[in-house]
Short mmCIF file of N, CA and C in Angstrom, two decimals:
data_model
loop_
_atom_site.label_atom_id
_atom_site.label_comp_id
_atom_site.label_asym_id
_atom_site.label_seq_id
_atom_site.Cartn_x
_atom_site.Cartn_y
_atom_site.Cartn_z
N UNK A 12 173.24 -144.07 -125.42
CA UNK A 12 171.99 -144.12 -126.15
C UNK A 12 170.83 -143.86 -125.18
N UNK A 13 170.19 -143.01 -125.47
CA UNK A 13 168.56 -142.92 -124.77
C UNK A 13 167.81 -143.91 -124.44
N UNK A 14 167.37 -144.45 -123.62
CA UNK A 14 166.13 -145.36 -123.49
C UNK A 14 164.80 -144.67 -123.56
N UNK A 15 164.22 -145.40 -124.06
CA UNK A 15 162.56 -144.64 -124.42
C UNK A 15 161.72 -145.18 -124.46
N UNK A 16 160.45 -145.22 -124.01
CA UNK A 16 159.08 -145.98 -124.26
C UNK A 16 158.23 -145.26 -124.48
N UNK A 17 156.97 -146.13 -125.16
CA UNK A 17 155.95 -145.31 -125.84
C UNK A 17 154.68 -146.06 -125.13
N UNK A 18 154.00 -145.36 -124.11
CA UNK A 18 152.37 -145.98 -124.04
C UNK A 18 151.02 -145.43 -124.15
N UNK A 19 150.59 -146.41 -124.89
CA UNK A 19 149.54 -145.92 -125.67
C UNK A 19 148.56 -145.86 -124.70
N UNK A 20 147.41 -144.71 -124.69
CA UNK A 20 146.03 -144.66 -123.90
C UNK A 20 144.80 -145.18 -124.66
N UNK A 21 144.77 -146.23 -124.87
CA UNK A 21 143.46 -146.49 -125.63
C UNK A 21 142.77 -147.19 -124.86
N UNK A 22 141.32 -146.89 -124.22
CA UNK A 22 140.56 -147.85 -124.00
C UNK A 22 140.15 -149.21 -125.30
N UNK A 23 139.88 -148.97 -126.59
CA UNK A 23 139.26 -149.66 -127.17
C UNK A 23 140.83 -150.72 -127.93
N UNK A 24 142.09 -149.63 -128.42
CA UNK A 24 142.87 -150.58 -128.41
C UNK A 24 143.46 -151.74 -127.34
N UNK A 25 143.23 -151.20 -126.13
CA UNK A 25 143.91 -151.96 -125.32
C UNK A 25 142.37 -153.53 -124.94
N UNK A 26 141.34 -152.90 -125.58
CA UNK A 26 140.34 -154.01 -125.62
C UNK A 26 140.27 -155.15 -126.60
N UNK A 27 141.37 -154.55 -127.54
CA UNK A 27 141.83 -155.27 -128.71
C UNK A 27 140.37 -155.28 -129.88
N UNK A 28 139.91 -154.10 -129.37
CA UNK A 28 138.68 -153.85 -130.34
C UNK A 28 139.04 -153.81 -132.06
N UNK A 29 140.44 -152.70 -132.27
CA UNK A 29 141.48 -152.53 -133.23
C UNK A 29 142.63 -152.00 -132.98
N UNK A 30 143.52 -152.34 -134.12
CA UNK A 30 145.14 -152.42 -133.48
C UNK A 30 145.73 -150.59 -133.34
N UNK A 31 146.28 -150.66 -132.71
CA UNK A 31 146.23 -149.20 -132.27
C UNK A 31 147.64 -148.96 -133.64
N UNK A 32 147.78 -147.95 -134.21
CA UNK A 32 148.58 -147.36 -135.36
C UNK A 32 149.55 -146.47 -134.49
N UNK A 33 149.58 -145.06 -133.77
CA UNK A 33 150.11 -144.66 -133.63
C UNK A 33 151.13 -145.01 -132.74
N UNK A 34 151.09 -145.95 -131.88
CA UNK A 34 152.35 -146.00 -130.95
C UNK A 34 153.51 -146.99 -131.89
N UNK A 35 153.25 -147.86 -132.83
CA UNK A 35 154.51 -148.07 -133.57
C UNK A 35 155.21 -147.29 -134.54
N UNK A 36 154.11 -146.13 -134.90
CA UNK A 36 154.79 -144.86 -135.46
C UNK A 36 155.84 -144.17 -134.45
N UNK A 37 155.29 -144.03 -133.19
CA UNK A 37 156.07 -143.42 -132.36
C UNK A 37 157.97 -144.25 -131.78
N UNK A 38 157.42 -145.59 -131.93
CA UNK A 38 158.67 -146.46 -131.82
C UNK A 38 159.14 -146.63 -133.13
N UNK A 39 158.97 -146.21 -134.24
CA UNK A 39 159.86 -146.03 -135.15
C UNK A 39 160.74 -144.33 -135.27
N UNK A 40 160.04 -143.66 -134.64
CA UNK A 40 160.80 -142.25 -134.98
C UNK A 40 161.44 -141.94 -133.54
N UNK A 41 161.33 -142.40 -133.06
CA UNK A 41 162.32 -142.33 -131.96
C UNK A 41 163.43 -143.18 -131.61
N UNK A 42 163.41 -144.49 -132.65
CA UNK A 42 164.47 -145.23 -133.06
C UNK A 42 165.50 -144.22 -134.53
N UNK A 43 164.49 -144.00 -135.24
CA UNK A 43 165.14 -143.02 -135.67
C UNK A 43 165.84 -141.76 -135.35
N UNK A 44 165.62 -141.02 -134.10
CA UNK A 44 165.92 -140.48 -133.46
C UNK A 44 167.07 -140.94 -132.46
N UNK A 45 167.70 -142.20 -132.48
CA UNK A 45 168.59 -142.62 -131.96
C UNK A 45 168.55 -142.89 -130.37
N UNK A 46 167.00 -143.10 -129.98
CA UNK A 46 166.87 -144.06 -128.78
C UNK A 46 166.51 -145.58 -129.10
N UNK A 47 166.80 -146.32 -127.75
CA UNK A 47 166.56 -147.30 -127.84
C UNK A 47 165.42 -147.76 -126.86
N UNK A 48 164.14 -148.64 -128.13
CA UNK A 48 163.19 -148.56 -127.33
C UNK A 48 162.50 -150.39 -127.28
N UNK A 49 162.93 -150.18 -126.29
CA UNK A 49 162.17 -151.51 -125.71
C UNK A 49 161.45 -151.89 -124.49
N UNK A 50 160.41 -152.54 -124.21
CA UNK A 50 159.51 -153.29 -125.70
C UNK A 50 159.44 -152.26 -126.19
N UNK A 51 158.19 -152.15 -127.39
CA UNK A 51 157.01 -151.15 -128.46
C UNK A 51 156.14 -151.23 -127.83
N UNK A 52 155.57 -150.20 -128.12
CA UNK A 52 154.80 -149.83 -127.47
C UNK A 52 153.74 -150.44 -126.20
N UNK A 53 153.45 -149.53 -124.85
CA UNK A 53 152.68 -150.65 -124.03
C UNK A 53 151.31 -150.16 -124.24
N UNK A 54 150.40 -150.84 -124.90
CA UNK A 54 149.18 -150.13 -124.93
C UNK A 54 148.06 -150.77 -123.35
N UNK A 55 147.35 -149.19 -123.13
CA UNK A 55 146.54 -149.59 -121.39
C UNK A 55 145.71 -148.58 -121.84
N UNK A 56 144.63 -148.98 -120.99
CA UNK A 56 143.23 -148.24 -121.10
C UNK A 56 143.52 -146.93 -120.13
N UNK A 57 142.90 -145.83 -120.81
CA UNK A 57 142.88 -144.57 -120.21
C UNK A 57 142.82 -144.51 -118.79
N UNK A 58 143.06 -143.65 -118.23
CA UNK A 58 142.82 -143.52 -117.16
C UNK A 58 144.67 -144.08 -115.99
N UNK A 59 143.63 -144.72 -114.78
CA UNK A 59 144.42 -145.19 -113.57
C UNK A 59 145.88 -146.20 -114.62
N UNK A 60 145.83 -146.97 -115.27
CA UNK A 60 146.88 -147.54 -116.01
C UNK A 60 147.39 -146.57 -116.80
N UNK A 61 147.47 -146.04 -116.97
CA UNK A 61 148.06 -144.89 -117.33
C UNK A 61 149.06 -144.49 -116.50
N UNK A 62 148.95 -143.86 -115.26
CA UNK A 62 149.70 -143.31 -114.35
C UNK A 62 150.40 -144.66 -113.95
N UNK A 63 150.01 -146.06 -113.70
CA UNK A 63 151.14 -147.17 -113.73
C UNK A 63 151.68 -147.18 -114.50
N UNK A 64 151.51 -147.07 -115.50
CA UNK A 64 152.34 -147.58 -116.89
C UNK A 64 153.53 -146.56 -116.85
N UNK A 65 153.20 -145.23 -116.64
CA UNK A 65 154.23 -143.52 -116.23
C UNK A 65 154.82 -144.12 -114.95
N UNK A 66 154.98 -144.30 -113.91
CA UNK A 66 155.28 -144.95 -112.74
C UNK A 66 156.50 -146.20 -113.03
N UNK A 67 155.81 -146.98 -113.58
CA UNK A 67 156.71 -148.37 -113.90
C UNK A 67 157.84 -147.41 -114.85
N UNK A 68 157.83 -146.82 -115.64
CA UNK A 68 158.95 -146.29 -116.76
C UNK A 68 159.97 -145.47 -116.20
N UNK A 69 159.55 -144.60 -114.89
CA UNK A 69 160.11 -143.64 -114.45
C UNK A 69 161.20 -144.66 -113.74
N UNK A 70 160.47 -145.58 -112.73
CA UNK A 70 161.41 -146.36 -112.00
C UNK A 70 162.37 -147.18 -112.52
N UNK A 71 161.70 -147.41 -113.31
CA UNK A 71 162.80 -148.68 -114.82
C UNK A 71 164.23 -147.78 -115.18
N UNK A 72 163.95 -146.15 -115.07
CA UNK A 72 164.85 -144.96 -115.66
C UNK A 72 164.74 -145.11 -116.61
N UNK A 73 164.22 -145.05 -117.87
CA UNK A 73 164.23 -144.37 -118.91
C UNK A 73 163.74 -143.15 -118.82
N UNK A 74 164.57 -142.87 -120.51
CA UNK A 74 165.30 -140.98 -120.40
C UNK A 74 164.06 -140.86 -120.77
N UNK A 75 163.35 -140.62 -121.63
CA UNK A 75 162.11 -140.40 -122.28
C UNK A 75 160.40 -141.59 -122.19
N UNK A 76 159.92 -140.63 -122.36
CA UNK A 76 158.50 -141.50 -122.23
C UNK A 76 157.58 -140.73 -123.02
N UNK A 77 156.78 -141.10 -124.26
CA UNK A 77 156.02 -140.34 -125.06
C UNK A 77 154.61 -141.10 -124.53
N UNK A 78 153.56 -140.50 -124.36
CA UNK A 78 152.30 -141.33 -124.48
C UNK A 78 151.79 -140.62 -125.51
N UNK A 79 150.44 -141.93 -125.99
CA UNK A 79 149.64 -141.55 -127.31
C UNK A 79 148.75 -140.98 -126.85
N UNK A 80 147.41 -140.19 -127.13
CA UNK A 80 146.68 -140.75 -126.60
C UNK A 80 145.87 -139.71 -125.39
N UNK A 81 144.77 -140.14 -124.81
CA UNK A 81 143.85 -139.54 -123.76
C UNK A 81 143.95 -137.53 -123.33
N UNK A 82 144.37 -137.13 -124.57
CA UNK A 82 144.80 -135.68 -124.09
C UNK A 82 143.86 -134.73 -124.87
N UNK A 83 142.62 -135.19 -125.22
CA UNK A 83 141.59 -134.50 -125.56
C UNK A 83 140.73 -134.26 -124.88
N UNK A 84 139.27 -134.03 -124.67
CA UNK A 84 138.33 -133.11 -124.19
C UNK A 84 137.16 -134.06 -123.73
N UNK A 85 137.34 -135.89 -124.76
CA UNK A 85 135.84 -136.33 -123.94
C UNK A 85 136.35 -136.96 -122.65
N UNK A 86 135.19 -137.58 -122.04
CA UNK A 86 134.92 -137.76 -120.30
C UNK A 86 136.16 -139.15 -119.81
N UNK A 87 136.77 -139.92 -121.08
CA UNK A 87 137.46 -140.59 -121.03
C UNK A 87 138.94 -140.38 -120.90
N UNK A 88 139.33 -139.13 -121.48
CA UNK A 88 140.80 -138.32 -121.97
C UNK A 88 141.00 -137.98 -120.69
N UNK A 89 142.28 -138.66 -119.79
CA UNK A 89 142.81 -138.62 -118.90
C UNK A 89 144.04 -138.46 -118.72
N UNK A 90 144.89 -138.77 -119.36
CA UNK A 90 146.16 -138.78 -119.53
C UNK A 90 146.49 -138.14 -118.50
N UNK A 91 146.63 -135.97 -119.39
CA UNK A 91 147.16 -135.20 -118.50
C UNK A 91 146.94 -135.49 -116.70
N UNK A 92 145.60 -135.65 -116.59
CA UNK A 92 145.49 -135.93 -114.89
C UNK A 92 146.63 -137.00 -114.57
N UNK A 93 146.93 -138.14 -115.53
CA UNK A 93 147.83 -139.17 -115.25
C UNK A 93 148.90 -138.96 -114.95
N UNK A 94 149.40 -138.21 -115.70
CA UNK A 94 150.83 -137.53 -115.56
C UNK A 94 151.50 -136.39 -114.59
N UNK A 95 150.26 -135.12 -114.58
CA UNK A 95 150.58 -134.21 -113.49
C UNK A 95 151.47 -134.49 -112.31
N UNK A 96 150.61 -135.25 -111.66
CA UNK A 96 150.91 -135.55 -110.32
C UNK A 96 152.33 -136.17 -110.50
N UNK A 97 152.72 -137.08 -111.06
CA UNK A 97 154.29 -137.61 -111.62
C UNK A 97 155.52 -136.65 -112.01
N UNK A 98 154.92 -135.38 -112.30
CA UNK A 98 155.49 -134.47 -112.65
C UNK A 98 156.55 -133.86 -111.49
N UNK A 99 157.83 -133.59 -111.62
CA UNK A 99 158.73 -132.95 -110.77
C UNK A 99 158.28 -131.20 -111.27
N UNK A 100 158.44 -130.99 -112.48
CA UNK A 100 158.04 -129.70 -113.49
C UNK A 100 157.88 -129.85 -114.42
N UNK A 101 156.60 -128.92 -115.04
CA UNK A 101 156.30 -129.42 -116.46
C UNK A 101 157.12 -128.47 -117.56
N UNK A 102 157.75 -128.99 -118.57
CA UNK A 102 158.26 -127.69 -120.04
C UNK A 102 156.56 -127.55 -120.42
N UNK A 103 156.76 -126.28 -120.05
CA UNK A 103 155.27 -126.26 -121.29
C UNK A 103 155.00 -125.78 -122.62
N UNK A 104 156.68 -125.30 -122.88
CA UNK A 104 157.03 -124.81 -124.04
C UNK A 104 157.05 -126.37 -125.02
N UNK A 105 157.29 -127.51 -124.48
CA UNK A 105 156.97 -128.48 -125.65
C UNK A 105 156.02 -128.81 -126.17
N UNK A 106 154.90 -128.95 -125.12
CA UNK A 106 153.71 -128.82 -125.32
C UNK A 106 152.90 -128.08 -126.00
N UNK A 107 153.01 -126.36 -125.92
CA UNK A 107 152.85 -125.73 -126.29
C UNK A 107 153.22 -125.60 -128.42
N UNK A 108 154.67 -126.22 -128.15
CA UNK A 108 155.43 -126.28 -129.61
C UNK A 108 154.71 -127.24 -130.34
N UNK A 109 153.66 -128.56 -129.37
CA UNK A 109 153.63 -129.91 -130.18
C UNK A 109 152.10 -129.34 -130.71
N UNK A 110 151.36 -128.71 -130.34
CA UNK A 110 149.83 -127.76 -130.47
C UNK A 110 150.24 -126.61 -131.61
N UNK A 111 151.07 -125.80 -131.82
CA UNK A 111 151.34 -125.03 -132.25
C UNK A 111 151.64 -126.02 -134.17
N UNK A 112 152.62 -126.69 -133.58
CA UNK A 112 153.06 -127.45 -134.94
C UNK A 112 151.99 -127.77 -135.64
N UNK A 113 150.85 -128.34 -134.75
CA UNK A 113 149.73 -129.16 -135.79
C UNK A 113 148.57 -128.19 -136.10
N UNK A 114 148.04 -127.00 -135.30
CA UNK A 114 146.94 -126.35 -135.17
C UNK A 114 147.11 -125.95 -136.68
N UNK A 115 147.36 -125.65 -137.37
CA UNK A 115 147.42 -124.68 -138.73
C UNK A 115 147.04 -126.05 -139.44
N UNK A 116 147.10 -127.41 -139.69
CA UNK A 116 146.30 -128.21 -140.68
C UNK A 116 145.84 -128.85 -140.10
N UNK A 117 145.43 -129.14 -138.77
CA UNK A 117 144.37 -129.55 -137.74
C UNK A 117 144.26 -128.66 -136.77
N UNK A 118 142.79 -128.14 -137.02
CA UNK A 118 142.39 -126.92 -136.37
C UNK A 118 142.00 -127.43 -134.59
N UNK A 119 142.07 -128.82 -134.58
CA UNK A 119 141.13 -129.34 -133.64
C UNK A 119 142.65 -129.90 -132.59
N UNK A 120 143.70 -129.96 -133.11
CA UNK A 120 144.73 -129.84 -132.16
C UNK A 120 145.00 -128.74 -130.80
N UNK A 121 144.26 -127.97 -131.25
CA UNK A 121 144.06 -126.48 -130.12
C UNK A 121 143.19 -127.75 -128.86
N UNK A 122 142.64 -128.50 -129.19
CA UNK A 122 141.86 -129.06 -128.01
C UNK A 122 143.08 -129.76 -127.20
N UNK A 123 144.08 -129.85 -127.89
CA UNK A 123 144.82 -130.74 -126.63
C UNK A 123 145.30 -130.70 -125.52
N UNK A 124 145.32 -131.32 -124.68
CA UNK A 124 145.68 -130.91 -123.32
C UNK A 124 146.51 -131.58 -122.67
N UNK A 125 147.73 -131.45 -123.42
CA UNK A 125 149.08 -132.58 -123.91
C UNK A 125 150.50 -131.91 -122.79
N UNK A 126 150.79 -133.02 -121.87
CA UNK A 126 151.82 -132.11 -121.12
C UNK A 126 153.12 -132.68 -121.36
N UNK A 127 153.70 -131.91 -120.69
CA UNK A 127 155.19 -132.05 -120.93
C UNK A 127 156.04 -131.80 -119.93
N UNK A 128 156.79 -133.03 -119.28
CA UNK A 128 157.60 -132.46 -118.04
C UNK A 128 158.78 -133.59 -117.95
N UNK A 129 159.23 -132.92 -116.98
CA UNK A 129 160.27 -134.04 -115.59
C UNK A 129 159.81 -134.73 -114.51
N UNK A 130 160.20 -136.06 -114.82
CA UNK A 130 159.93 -137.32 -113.67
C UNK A 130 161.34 -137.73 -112.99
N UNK A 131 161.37 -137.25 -112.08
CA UNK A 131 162.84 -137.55 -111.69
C UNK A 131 164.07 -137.23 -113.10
N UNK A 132 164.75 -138.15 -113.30
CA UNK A 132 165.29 -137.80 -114.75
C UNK A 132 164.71 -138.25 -116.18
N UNK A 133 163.30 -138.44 -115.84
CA UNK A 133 162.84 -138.99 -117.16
C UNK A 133 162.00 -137.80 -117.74
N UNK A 134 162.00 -137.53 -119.34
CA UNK A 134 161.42 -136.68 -119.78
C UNK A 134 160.14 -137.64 -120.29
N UNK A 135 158.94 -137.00 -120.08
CA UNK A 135 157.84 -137.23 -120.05
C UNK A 135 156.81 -136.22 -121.13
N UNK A 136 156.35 -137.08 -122.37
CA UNK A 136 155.79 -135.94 -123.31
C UNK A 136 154.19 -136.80 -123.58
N UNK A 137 153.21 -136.11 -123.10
CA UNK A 137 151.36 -136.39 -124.22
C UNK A 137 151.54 -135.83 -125.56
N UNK A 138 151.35 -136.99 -126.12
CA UNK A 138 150.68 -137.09 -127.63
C UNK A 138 149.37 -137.00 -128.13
N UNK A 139 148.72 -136.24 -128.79
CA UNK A 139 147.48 -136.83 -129.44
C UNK A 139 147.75 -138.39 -129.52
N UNK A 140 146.40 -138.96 -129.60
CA UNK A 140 146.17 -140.39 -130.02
C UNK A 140 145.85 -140.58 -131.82
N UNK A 141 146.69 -140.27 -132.40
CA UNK A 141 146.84 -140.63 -133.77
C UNK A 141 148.04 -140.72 -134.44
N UNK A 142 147.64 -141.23 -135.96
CA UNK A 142 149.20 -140.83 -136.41
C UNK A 142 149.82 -139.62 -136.85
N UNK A 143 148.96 -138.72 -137.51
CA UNK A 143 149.22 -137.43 -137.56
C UNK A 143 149.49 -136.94 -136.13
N UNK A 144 149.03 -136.89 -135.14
CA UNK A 144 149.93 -136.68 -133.60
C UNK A 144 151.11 -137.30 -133.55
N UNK A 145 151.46 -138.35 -133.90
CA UNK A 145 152.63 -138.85 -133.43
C UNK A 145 153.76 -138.32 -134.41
N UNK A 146 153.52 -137.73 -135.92
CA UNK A 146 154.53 -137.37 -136.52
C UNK A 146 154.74 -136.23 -136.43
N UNK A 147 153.73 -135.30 -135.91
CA UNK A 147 154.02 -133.38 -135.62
C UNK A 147 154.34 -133.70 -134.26
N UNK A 148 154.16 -134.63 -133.26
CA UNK A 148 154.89 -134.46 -132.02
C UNK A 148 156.75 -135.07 -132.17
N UNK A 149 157.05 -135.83 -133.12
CA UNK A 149 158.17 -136.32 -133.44
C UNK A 149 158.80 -135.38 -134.39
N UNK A 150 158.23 -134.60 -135.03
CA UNK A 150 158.84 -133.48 -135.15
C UNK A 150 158.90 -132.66 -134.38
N UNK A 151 158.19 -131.88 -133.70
CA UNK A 151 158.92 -130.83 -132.62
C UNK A 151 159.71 -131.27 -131.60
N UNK A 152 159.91 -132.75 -131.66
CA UNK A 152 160.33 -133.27 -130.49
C UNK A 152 162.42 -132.93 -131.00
N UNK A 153 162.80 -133.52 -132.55
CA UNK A 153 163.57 -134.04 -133.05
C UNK A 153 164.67 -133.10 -132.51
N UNK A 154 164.37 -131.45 -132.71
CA UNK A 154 165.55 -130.88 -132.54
C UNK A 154 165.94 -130.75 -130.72
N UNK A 155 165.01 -131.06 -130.41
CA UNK A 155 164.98 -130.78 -128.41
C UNK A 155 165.50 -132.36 -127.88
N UNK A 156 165.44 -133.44 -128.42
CA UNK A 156 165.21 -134.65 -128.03
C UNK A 156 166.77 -134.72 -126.83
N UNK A 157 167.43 -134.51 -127.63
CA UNK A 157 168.97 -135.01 -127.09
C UNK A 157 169.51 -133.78 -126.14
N UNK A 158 169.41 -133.14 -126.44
CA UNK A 158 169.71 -131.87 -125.58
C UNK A 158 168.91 -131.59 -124.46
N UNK A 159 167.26 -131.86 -124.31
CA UNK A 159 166.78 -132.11 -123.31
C UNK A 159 167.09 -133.04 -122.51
N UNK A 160 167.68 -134.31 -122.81
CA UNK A 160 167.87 -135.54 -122.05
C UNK A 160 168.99 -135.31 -121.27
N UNK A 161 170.30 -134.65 -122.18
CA UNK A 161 171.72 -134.31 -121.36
C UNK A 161 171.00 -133.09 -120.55
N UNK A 162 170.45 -132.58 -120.60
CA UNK A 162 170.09 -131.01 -119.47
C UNK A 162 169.48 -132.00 -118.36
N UNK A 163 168.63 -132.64 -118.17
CA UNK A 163 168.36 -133.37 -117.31
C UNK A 163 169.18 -134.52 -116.62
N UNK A 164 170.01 -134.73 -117.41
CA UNK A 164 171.00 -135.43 -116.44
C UNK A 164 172.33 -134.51 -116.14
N UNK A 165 172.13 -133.23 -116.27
CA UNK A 165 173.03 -132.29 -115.87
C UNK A 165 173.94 -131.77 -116.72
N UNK A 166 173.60 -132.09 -117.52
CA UNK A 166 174.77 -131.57 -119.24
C UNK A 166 174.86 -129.86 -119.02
N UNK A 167 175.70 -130.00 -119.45
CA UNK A 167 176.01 -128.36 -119.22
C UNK A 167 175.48 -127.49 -120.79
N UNK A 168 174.84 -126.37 -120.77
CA UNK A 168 174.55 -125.80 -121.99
C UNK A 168 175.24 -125.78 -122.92
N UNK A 169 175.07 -126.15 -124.15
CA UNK A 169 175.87 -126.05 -125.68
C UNK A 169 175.51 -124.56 -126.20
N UNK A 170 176.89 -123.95 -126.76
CA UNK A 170 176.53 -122.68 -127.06
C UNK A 170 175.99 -122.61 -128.56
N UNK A 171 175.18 -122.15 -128.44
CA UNK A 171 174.33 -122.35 -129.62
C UNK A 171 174.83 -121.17 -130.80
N UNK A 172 174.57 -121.39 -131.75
CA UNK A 172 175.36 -120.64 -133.39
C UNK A 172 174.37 -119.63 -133.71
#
């Protein structure tokens, strides 16, 4: 079974200003997806906790790591910087797939600046910070999920139909 965590970038949720929605969306479809994720979600304020929160998960080894969150355009949206540097190589074809999925009924998904890579063996994906992000990224994620995880731990290619 996959291990997986989900952390959320909210400055104002993690201030407990209001309860953040999308990261228990995200720990439900990736339970559905047949990882196992524990805890739910860790919600941390943008920025420097961010890259701990990516740090602590990588070392823990889990296969996957989705964040919500900070991958837009204002002075706060940090994520991507969070993650880069953590990065062994980024897919940017997921990224690319998780922008693509939503741009046609959110025009404003083109702003994202959502990455996608390898942390040692952990796959590492930015989410928009909503729930509509978390269900077009859990969809493009669904058919890649498992097959990305065995390629990274060295699975040999499945011949595809």
């Amino acid at each position: 079974m996959m291990r997986a965590r989900v952390i959320v970038a909210s400055n104002r949720a993690a201030a407990g200003v209001y309860e953040d929605t999308s990261g228990p969306r995200l720990v439900a479809g990736l339970r559905e997806l047949g990882c196992e994720v524990d805890p739910g979600p860790v919600v941390v304020p943008d920025g420097e906790p961010v890259a701990e929160a990516l740090r602590a998960a990588v070392a823990e080894g889990f296969d996957v790591v989705l964040t919500s969150g900070g991958t837009g355009v204002t002075p706060t949206d940090r994520t991507p910087e969070a993650t880069r540097p953590l990065l062994d190589f980024e897919i940017p074809g997921i990224a690319e797939a998780v922008r693509a999925y939503s741009r046609d009924k959110v025009p404003s998904a083109a702003l994202s600046r959502g990455l996608a890579g390898v942390a040692g063996r952990t796959l590492i994906v930015n989410l928009p910070g909503s729930t509509g992000g978390a269900k077009d990224g859990l969809a493009v994620l669904k058919p890649l999920l498992a097959h990305t995880v065995e390629q990274i731990h060295g699975g040999d290619h499945r011949l595809e139909q």
